[in-house]
Amino acid sequence: AQSVSQHNHHVILSEAASLELGCNYSYGGTVNLFWYVQYPGQHLQLLLKYFSGDPLVKGIKGFEAEFIKSKFSFNLRKPSVQWSDTAEYFCAVNAHGNNRLAFGKGNQVVVIP
Amino acid sequence: DGGITQSPKYLFRKEGQNVTLSCEQNLNHDAMYWYRQDPGQGLRLIYYSQIVNDFQKGDIAEGYSVSREKKESFPLTVTSAQKNPTAFYLCASSIQGASTDTQYFGPGTRLTVL
């Protein structure tokens, strides 16, 4: 079964700072990769996903993630955060053909105005 | 207004009692899922269903049961056999249950066992 690691559970940064959240997974086969976000008081929603093609994926609200197969990583980035990016971010992975998602423990991100 | 509804938002139960959490979707999705979210633990899959009248155990199915009699409904019962039921429960659905499908989540039910 695949597992997902997210480090630095709590991240605090100022507006306009750059954000990078790490995500590593353990699975040797072909995978699909997702980042979900939960804003305060809102439903968990998809930020972006990768399943094939260009390993640099762009999502909503200026976020992007890069799949590096050799490093088993799918790190999330945003060059300049806003206060409204305060949320909890979850990385998730499944194997091709298997819809069972494995989630990481999440990153709680707080952006200070 | 399409989406996933879960009720109730907050639920309290006494030890030894079974309780059923509701999940309804009007997105016409085939697949539905139940997750449990604990602080600092991420989401863990309890059960999922890819089609009516069929469902599979997830990673932490012990102490839980589900049914899928209708496409739009996937209730979860937390039984007295679940050792640590206090948690936040999330329901999700996806259009076909393909591995690349986006999962859409409901607002969740917070269960507290007293």
PDB file of C-alpha atoms in Angstrom:
ATOM      1  CA  ALA A   1       0.000   0.000   0.000  1.00  0.00           C
ATOM      2  CA  GLN A   2       1.185   3.481  -0.737  1.00  0.00           C
ATOM      3  CA  SER A   3       2.023   5.986   1.989  1.00  0.00           C
ATOM      4  CA  VAL A   4       2.448   9.737   1.866  1.00  0.00           C
ATOM      5  CA  SER A   5       4.757  11.935   3.930  1.00  0.00           C
ATOM      6  CA  GLN A   6       4.293  15.631   4.512  1.00  0.00           C
ATOM      7  CA  HIS A   7       6.788  17.458   6.684  1.00  0.00           C
ATOM      8  CA  ASN A   8       6.595  20.677   8.694  1.00  0.00           C
ATOM      9  CA  HIS A   9       3.019  20.235   9.797  1.00  0.00           C
ATOM     10  CA  HIS A  10       2.713  23.869  10.898  1.00  0.00           C
ATOM     11  CA  VAL A  11       3.944  26.640   8.604  1.00  0.00           C
ATOM     12  CA  ILE A  12       3.674  30.329   9.453  1.00  0.00           C
ATOM     13  CA  LEU A  13       4.700  32.967   6.971  1.00  0.00           C
ATOM     14  CA  SER A  14       4.048  36.575   6.002  1.00  0.00           C
ATOM     15  CA  GLU A  15       2.116  37.774   2.982  1.00  0.00           C
ATOM     16  CA  ALA A  16       4.188  37.902  -0.217  1.00  0.00           C
ATOM     17  CA  ALA A  17       6.525  35.189   1.047  1.00  0.00           C
ATOM     18  CA  SER A  18       7.049  32.104  -1.080  1.00  0.00           C
ATOM     19  CA  LEU A  19       5.569  28.789  -0.003  1.00  0.00           C
ATOM     20  CA  GLU A  20       6.782  25.299  -0.698  1.00  0.00           C
ATOM     21  CA  LEU A  21       5.206  22.227   0.878  1.00  0.00           C
ATOM     22  CA  GLY A  22       6.935  18.902   0.509  1.00  0.00           C
ATOM     23  CA  CYS A  23       5.184  15.662  -0.375  1.00  0.00           C
ATOM     24  CA  ASN A  24       6.899  12.307  -0.732  1.00  0.00           C
ATOM     25  CA  TYR A  25       5.231   9.007  -1.404  1.00  0.00           C
ATOM     26  CA  SER A  26       6.279   5.404  -1.240  1.00  0.00           C
ATOM     27  CA  TYR A  27       5.076   3.301  -4.134  1.00  0.00           C
ATOM     28  CA  GLY A  28       7.110   1.878  -6.957  1.00  0.00           C
ATOM     29  CA  GLY A  29       4.480   1.832  -9.667  1.00  0.00           C
ATOM     30  CA  THR A  30       2.655   4.487 -11.667  1.00  0.00           C
ATOM     31  CA  VAL A  31       0.774   6.922  -9.493  1.00  0.00           C
ATOM     32  CA  ASN A  32      -1.735   9.737  -9.619  1.00  0.00           C
ATOM     33  CA  LEU A  33      -0.983  12.666  -7.330  1.00  0.00           C
ATOM     34  CA  PHE A  34      -3.282  15.253  -5.788  1.00  0.00           C
ATOM     35  CA  TRP A  35      -3.161  18.291  -3.564  1.00  0.00           C
ATOM     36  CA  TYR A  36      -6.352  19.115  -1.678  1.00  0.00           C
ATOM     37  CA  VAL A  37      -6.950  22.231   0.398  1.00  0.00           C
ATOM     38  CA  GLN A  38      -9.298  22.941   3.271  1.00  0.00           C
ATOM     39  CA  TYR A  39      -9.921  26.638   3.912  1.00  0.00           C
ATOM     40  CA  PRO A  40     -11.354  27.566   7.323  1.00  0.00           C
ATOM     41  CA  GLY A  41     -15.024  26.683   7.421  1.00  0.00           C
ATOM     42  CA  GLN A  42     -15.062  25.245   3.910  1.00  0.00           C
ATOM     43  CA  HIS A  43     -15.154  21.801   2.345  1.00  0.00           C
ATOM     44  CA  LEU A  44     -11.998  20.008   1.366  1.00  0.00           C
ATOM     45  CA  GLN A  45     -11.445  20.789  -2.323  1.00  0.00           C
ATOM     46  CA  LEU A  46      -9.031  19.920  -5.104  1.00  0.00           C
ATOM     47  CA  LEU A  47      -6.135  22.311  -5.655  1.00  0.00           C
ATOM     48  CA  LEU A  48      -4.446  20.418  -8.488  1.00  0.00           C
ATOM     49  CA  LYS A  49      -3.642  16.919  -9.687  1.00  0.00           C
ATOM     50  CA  TYR A  50      -1.204  15.058 -11.867  1.00  0.00           C
ATOM     51  CA  PHE A  51      -1.669  11.766 -13.677  1.00  0.00           C
ATOM     52  CA  SER A  52       0.317  12.095 -16.912  1.00  0.00           C
ATOM     53  CA  GLY A  53       2.034  14.545 -19.230  1.00  0.00           C
ATOM     54  CA  ASP A  54       3.887  17.680 -18.171  1.00  0.00           C
ATOM     55  CA  PRO A  55       5.200  17.056 -14.651  1.00  0.00           C
ATOM     56  CA  LEU A  56       4.705  20.726 -13.762  1.00  0.00           C
ATOM     57  CA  VAL A  57       1.040  21.138 -12.949  1.00  0.00           C
ATOM     58  CA  LYS A  58      -0.740  24.419 -12.406  1.00  0.00           C
ATOM     59  CA  GLY A  59      -3.771  24.638 -10.168  1.00  0.00           C
ATOM     60  CA  ILE A  60      -6.173  27.186  -8.812  1.00  0.00           C
ATOM     61  CA  LYS A  61      -5.171  30.386  -7.032  1.00  0.00           C
ATOM     62  CA  GLY A  62      -1.640  30.492  -8.441  1.00  0.00           C
ATOM     63  CA  PHE A  63      -0.480  27.185  -7.006  1.00  0.00           C
ATOM     64  CA  GLU A  64       1.693  24.742  -8.901  1.00  0.00           C
ATOM     65  CA  ALA A  65       3.285  21.394  -8.160  1.00  0.00           C
ATOM     66  CA  GLU A  66       6.092  19.454  -9.751  1.00  0.00           C
ATOM     67  CA  PHE A  67       6.214  15.691 -10.019  1.00  0.00           C
ATOM     68  CA  ILE A  68       9.769  14.379  -9.756  1.00  0.00           C
ATOM     69  CA  LYS A  69       9.562  10.655 -10.321  1.00  0.00           C
ATOM     70  CA  SER A  70      13.153   9.936  -9.314  1.00  0.00           C
ATOM     71  CA  LYS A  71      12.566  11.569  -5.939  1.00  0.00           C
ATOM     72  CA  PHE A  72       9.029  10.200  -5.419  1.00  0.00           C
ATOM     73  CA  SER A  73       7.986  13.768  -4.756  1.00  0.00           C
ATOM     74  CA  PHE A  74       5.147  16.131  -5.638  1.00  0.00           C
ATOM     75  CA  ASN A  75       5.947  19.410  -3.927  1.00  0.00           C
ATOM     76  CA  LEU A  76       3.474  22.269  -3.898  1.00  0.00           C
ATOM     77  CA  ARG A  77       4.616  25.841  -4.512  1.00  0.00           C
ATOM     78  CA  LYS A  78       3.278  29.350  -4.621  1.00  0.00           C
ATOM     79  CA  PRO A  79       5.674  32.245  -5.260  1.00  0.00           C
ATOM     80  CA  SER A  80       3.777  34.867  -3.268  1.00  0.00           C
ATOM     81  CA  VAL A  81       1.160  33.924  -0.695  1.00  0.00           C
ATOM     82  CA  GLN A  82      -1.819  35.936   0.440  1.00  0.00           C
ATOM     83  CA  TRP A  83      -3.664  35.975   3.734  1.00  0.00           C
ATOM     84  CA  SER A  84      -6.472  34.045   2.017  1.00  0.00           C
ATOM     85  CA  ASP A  85      -4.092  31.096   1.497  1.00  0.00           C
ATOM     86  CA  THR A  86      -4.394  30.287   5.192  1.00  0.00           C
ATOM     87  CA  ALA A  87      -5.638  26.700   5.120  1.00  0.00           C
ATOM     88  CA  GLU A  88      -4.724  23.079   5.645  1.00  0.00           C
ATOM     89  CA  TYR A  89      -3.112  21.393   2.648  1.00  0.00           C
ATOM     90  CA  PHE A  90      -3.167  17.650   2.012  1.00  0.00           C
ATOM     91  CA  CYS A  91      -1.160  15.651  -0.451  1.00  0.00           C
ATOM     92  CA  ALA A  92      -2.748  12.409  -1.670  1.00  0.00           C
ATOM     93  CA  VAL A  93      -1.709   9.567  -3.956  1.00  0.00           C
ATOM     94  CA  ASN A  94      -3.218   6.515  -5.534  1.00  0.00           C
ATOM     95  CA  ALA A  95      -1.937   3.871  -7.864  1.00  0.00           C
ATOM     96  CA  HIS A  96      -3.063   3.940 -11.482  1.00  0.00           C
ATOM     97  CA  GLY A  97      -6.275   1.963 -11.733  1.00  0.00           C
ATOM     98  CA  ASN A  98      -6.939   2.054  -8.000  1.00  0.00           C
ATOM     99  CA  ASN A  99      -9.191   4.810  -6.681  1.00  0.00           C
ATOM    100  CA  ARG A 100      -8.194   4.322  -3.050  1.00  0.00           C
ATOM    101  CA  LEU A 101      -6.479   7.540  -2.042  1.00  0.00           C
ATOM    102  CA  ALA A 102      -3.763   7.654   0.597  1.00  0.00           C
ATOM    103  CA  PHE A 103      -3.499  11.057   2.263  1.00  0.00           C
ATOM    104  CA  GLY A 104      -0.614  12.690   4.035  1.00  0.00           C
ATOM    105  CA  LYS A 105      -1.063  14.176   7.489  1.00  0.00           C
ATOM    106  CA  GLY A 106      -1.460  17.680   6.129  1.00  0.00           C
ATOM    107  CA  ASN A 107       0.259  21.049   6.456  1.00  0.00           C
ATOM    108  CA  GLN A 108      -1.437  23.760   8.464  1.00  0.00           C
ATOM    109  CA  VAL A 109      -0.413  27.013   6.787  1.00  0.00           C
ATOM    110  CA  VAL A 110      -1.018  30.382   8.424  1.00  0.00           C
ATOM    111  CA  VAL A 111      -0.309  33.540   6.452  1.00  0.00           C
ATOM    112  CA  ILE A 112       0.115  36.665   8.522  1.00  0.00           C
ATOM    113  CA  PRO A 113      -1.078  39.889   6.883  1.00  0.00           C
TER     114      PRO A 113
ATOM    115  CA  ASP B   1     -27.332  23.622  -6.257  1.00  0.00           C
ATOM    116  CA  GLY B   2     -25.288  20.417  -6.618  1.00  0.00           C
ATOM    117  CA  GLY B   3     -23.166  18.981  -3.920  1.00  0.00           C
ATOM    118  CA  ILE B   4     -22.728  16.631  -1.021  1.00  0.00           C
ATOM    119  CA  THR B   5     -24.631  17.013   2.205  1.00  0.00           C
ATOM    120  CA  GLN B   6     -23.808  15.368   5.490  1.00  0.00           C
ATOM    121  CA  SER B   7     -25.972  15.403   8.544  1.00  0.00           C
ATOM    122  CA  PRO B   8     -25.866  16.130  11.322  1.00  0.00           C
ATOM    123  CA  LYS B   9     -22.956  18.544  11.607  1.00  0.00           C
ATOM    124  CA  TYR B  10     -22.335  17.602  15.245  1.00  0.00           C
ATOM    125  CA  LEU B  11     -23.305  14.323  16.839  1.00  0.00           C
ATOM    126  CA  PHE B  12     -22.971  13.081  20.380  1.00  0.00           C
ATOM    127  CA  ARG B  13     -23.462   9.526  21.477  1.00  0.00           C
ATOM    128  CA  LYS B  14     -22.993   7.485  24.574  1.00  0.00           C
ATOM    129  CA  GLU B  15     -20.557   4.628  24.693  1.00  0.00           C
ATOM    130  CA  GLY B  16     -22.104   1.373  23.561  1.00  0.00           C
ATOM    131  CA  GLN B  17     -24.554   2.965  21.144  1.00  0.00           C
ATOM    132  CA  ASN B  18     -24.546   2.609  17.386  1.00  0.00           C
ATOM    133  CA  VAL B  19     -24.958   5.795  15.362  1.00  0.00           C
ATOM    134  CA  THR B  20     -25.574   6.416  11.661  1.00  0.00           C
ATOM    135  CA  LEU B  21     -24.101   9.324   9.728  1.00  0.00           C
ATOM    136  CA  SER B  22     -25.898  10.485   6.632  1.00  0.00           C
ATOM    137  CA  CYS B  23     -24.300  11.321   3.282  1.00  0.00           C
ATOM    138  CA  GLU B  24     -26.305  12.391   0.239  1.00  0.00           C
ATOM    139  CA  GLN B  25     -25.101  13.637  -3.146  1.00  0.00           C
ATOM    140  CA  ASN B  26     -26.983  15.064  -6.103  1.00  0.00           C
ATOM    141  CA  LEU B  27     -24.000  15.120  -8.457  1.00  0.00           C
ATOM    142  CA  ASN B  28     -25.037  11.856 -10.128  1.00  0.00           C
ATOM    143  CA  HIS B  29     -21.686  10.375  -9.151  1.00  0.00           C
ATOM    144  CA  ASP B  30     -21.198   6.628  -9.192  1.00  0.00           C
ATOM    145  CA  ALA B  31     -18.542   6.366  -6.486  1.00  0.00           C
ATOM    146  CA  MET B  32     -18.779   7.406  -2.850  1.00  0.00           C
ATOM    147  CA  TYR B  33     -16.313   7.276   0.021  1.00  0.00           C
ATOM    148  CA  TRP B  34     -16.104   7.654   3.792  1.00  0.00           C
ATOM    149  CA  TYR B  35     -13.021   9.013   5.510  1.00  0.00           C
ATOM    150  CA  ARG B  36     -12.096   9.644   9.084  1.00  0.00           C
ATOM    151  CA  GLN B  37      -9.989  12.693   9.959  1.00  0.00           C
ATOM    152  CA  ASP B  38      -8.149  12.952  13.259  1.00  0.00           C
ATOM    153  CA  PRO B  39      -6.009  15.954  14.259  1.00  0.00           C
ATOM    154  CA  GLY B  40      -2.555  15.690  12.751  1.00  0.00           C
ATOM    155  CA  GLN B  41      -3.420  12.380  11.078  1.00  0.00           C
ATOM    156  CA  GLY B  42      -4.761  13.309   7.682  1.00  0.00           C
ATOM    157  CA  LEU B  43      -7.658  11.370   6.178  1.00  0.00           C
ATOM    158  CA  ARG B  44      -8.018   7.616   6.401  1.00  0.00           C
ATOM    159  CA  LEU B  45     -10.361   5.624   4.186  1.00  0.00           C
ATOM    160  CA  ILE B  46     -13.089   3.674   5.981  1.00  0.00           C
ATOM    161  CA  TYR B  47     -15.266   2.322   3.164  1.00  0.00           C
ATOM    162  CA  TYR B  48     -15.931   3.086  -0.455  1.00  0.00           C
ATOM    163  CA  SER B  49     -18.513   2.155  -3.035  1.00  0.00           C
ATOM    164  CA  GLN B  50     -18.114   2.281  -6.784  1.00  0.00           C
ATOM    165  CA  ILE B  51     -21.673   1.317  -7.655  1.00  0.00           C
ATOM    166  CA  VAL B  52     -25.041   0.759  -6.042  1.00  0.00           C
ATOM    167  CA  ASN B  53     -25.294  -2.379  -3.903  1.00  0.00           C
ATOM    168  CA  ASP B  54     -21.526  -2.811  -3.807  1.00  0.00           C
ATOM    169  CA  PHE B  55     -18.905  -1.525  -1.393  1.00  0.00           C
ATOM    170  CA  GLN B  56     -15.391  -2.359  -0.223  1.00  0.00           C
ATOM    171  CA  LYS B  57     -13.484  -1.976   3.003  1.00  0.00           C
ATOM    172  CA  GLY B  58     -10.893   0.734   3.241  1.00  0.00           C
ATOM    173  CA  ASP B  59      -7.895   0.894   5.539  1.00  0.00           C
ATOM    174  CA  ILE B  60      -9.787   1.216   8.842  1.00  0.00           C
ATOM    175  CA  ALA B  61     -13.147  -0.532   8.341  1.00  0.00           C
ATOM    176  CA  GLU B  62     -13.265  -2.333  11.691  1.00  0.00           C
ATOM    177  CA  GLY B  63     -16.169  -1.136  13.812  1.00  0.00           C
ATOM    178  CA  TYR B  64     -17.963   0.524  10.886  1.00  0.00           C
ATOM    179  CA  SER B  65     -20.616  -0.584   8.411  1.00  0.00           C
ATOM    180  CA  VAL B  66     -22.158   0.956   5.301  1.00  0.00           C
ATOM    181  CA  SER B  67     -24.910   0.401   2.778  1.00  0.00           C
ATOM    182  CA  ARG B  68     -25.427   1.645  -0.770  1.00  0.00           C
ATOM    183  CA  GLU B  69     -29.049   1.025  -1.679  1.00  0.00           C
ATOM    184  CA  LYS B  70     -29.386   4.194  -3.723  1.00  0.00           C
ATOM    185  CA  LYS B  71     -26.900   5.970  -5.976  1.00  0.00           C
ATOM    186  CA  GLU B  72     -27.250   9.241  -4.093  1.00  0.00           C
ATOM    187  CA  SER B  73     -26.934   7.889  -0.557  1.00  0.00           C
ATOM    188  CA  PHE B  74     -24.104   6.206   1.362  1.00  0.00           C
ATOM    189  CA  PRO B  75     -24.809   6.119   5.122  1.00  0.00           C
ATOM    190  CA  LEU B  76     -22.113   5.116   7.584  1.00  0.00           C
ATOM    191  CA  THR B  77     -22.897   3.350  10.845  1.00  0.00           C
ATOM    192  CA  VAL B  78     -20.397   3.642  13.666  1.00  0.00           C
ATOM    193  CA  THR B  79     -20.944   0.601  15.817  1.00  0.00           C
ATOM    194  CA  SER B  80     -20.167   0.023  19.469  1.00  0.00           C
ATOM    195  CA  ALA B  81     -17.289  -2.177  18.301  1.00  0.00           C
ATOM    196  CA  GLN B  82     -15.344   0.882  17.112  1.00  0.00           C
ATOM    197  CA  LYS B  83     -12.795   1.432  19.873  1.00  0.00           C
ATOM    198  CA  ASN B  84     -12.132   5.127  19.345  1.00  0.00           C
ATOM    199  CA  PRO B  85     -15.040   6.640  17.423  1.00  0.00           C
ATOM    200  CA  THR B  86     -14.609  10.302  18.368  1.00  0.00           C
ATOM    201  CA  ALA B  87     -13.471  11.960  15.139  1.00  0.00           C
ATOM    202  CA  PHE B  88     -14.421  14.106  12.170  1.00  0.00           C
ATOM    203  CA  TYR B  89     -16.056  12.059   9.405  1.00  0.00           C
ATOM    204  CA  LEU B  90     -15.934  13.143   5.776  1.00  0.00           C
ATOM    205  CA  CYS B  91     -17.962  11.788   2.901  1.00  0.00           C
ATOM    206  CA  ALA B  92     -16.851  12.202  -0.695  1.00  0.00           C
ATOM    207  CA  SER B  93     -17.949  11.232  -4.169  1.00  0.00           C
ATOM    208  CA  SER B  94     -16.384  10.984  -7.600  1.00  0.00           C
ATOM    209  CA  ILE B  95     -17.914  10.720 -11.005  1.00  0.00           C
ATOM    210  CA  GLN B  96     -16.931   7.158 -11.864  1.00  0.00           C
ATOM    211  CA  GLY B  97     -14.458   5.933  -9.296  1.00  0.00           C
ATOM    212  CA  ALA B  98     -11.556   6.068 -11.730  1.00  0.00           C
ATOM    213  CA  SER B  99      -8.182   6.588 -10.120  1.00  0.00           C
ATOM    214  CA  THR B 100      -7.725   9.957 -11.841  1.00  0.00           C
ATOM    215  CA  ASP B 101     -11.125  11.310 -10.786  1.00  0.00           C
ATOM    216  CA  THR B 102     -11.368  14.269  -8.476  1.00  0.00           C
ATOM    217  CA  GLN B 103     -13.120  13.483  -5.212  1.00  0.00           C
ATOM    218  CA  TYR B 104     -15.666  16.028  -3.997  1.00  0.00           C
ATOM    219  CA  PHE B 105     -16.112  16.321  -0.263  1.00  0.00           C
ATOM    220  CA  GLY B 106     -19.001  17.124   2.018  1.00  0.00           C
ATOM    221  CA  PRO B 107     -18.856  19.442   5.045  1.00  0.00           C
ATOM    222  CA  GLY B 108     -18.281  16.608   7.507  1.00  0.00           C
ATOM    223  CA  THR B 109     -19.848  15.346  10.723  1.00  0.00           C
ATOM    224  CA  ARG B 110     -18.039  15.693  14.028  1.00  0.00           C
ATOM    225  CA  LEU B 111     -18.847  12.723  16.251  1.00  0.00           C
ATOM    226  CA  THR B 112     -18.140  12.842  19.957  1.00  0.00           C
ATOM    227  CA  VAL B 113     -18.580   9.822  22.186  1.00  0.00           C
ATOM    228  CA  LEU B 114     -19.355  10.725  25.770  1.00  0.00           C
TER     229      LEU B 114
END
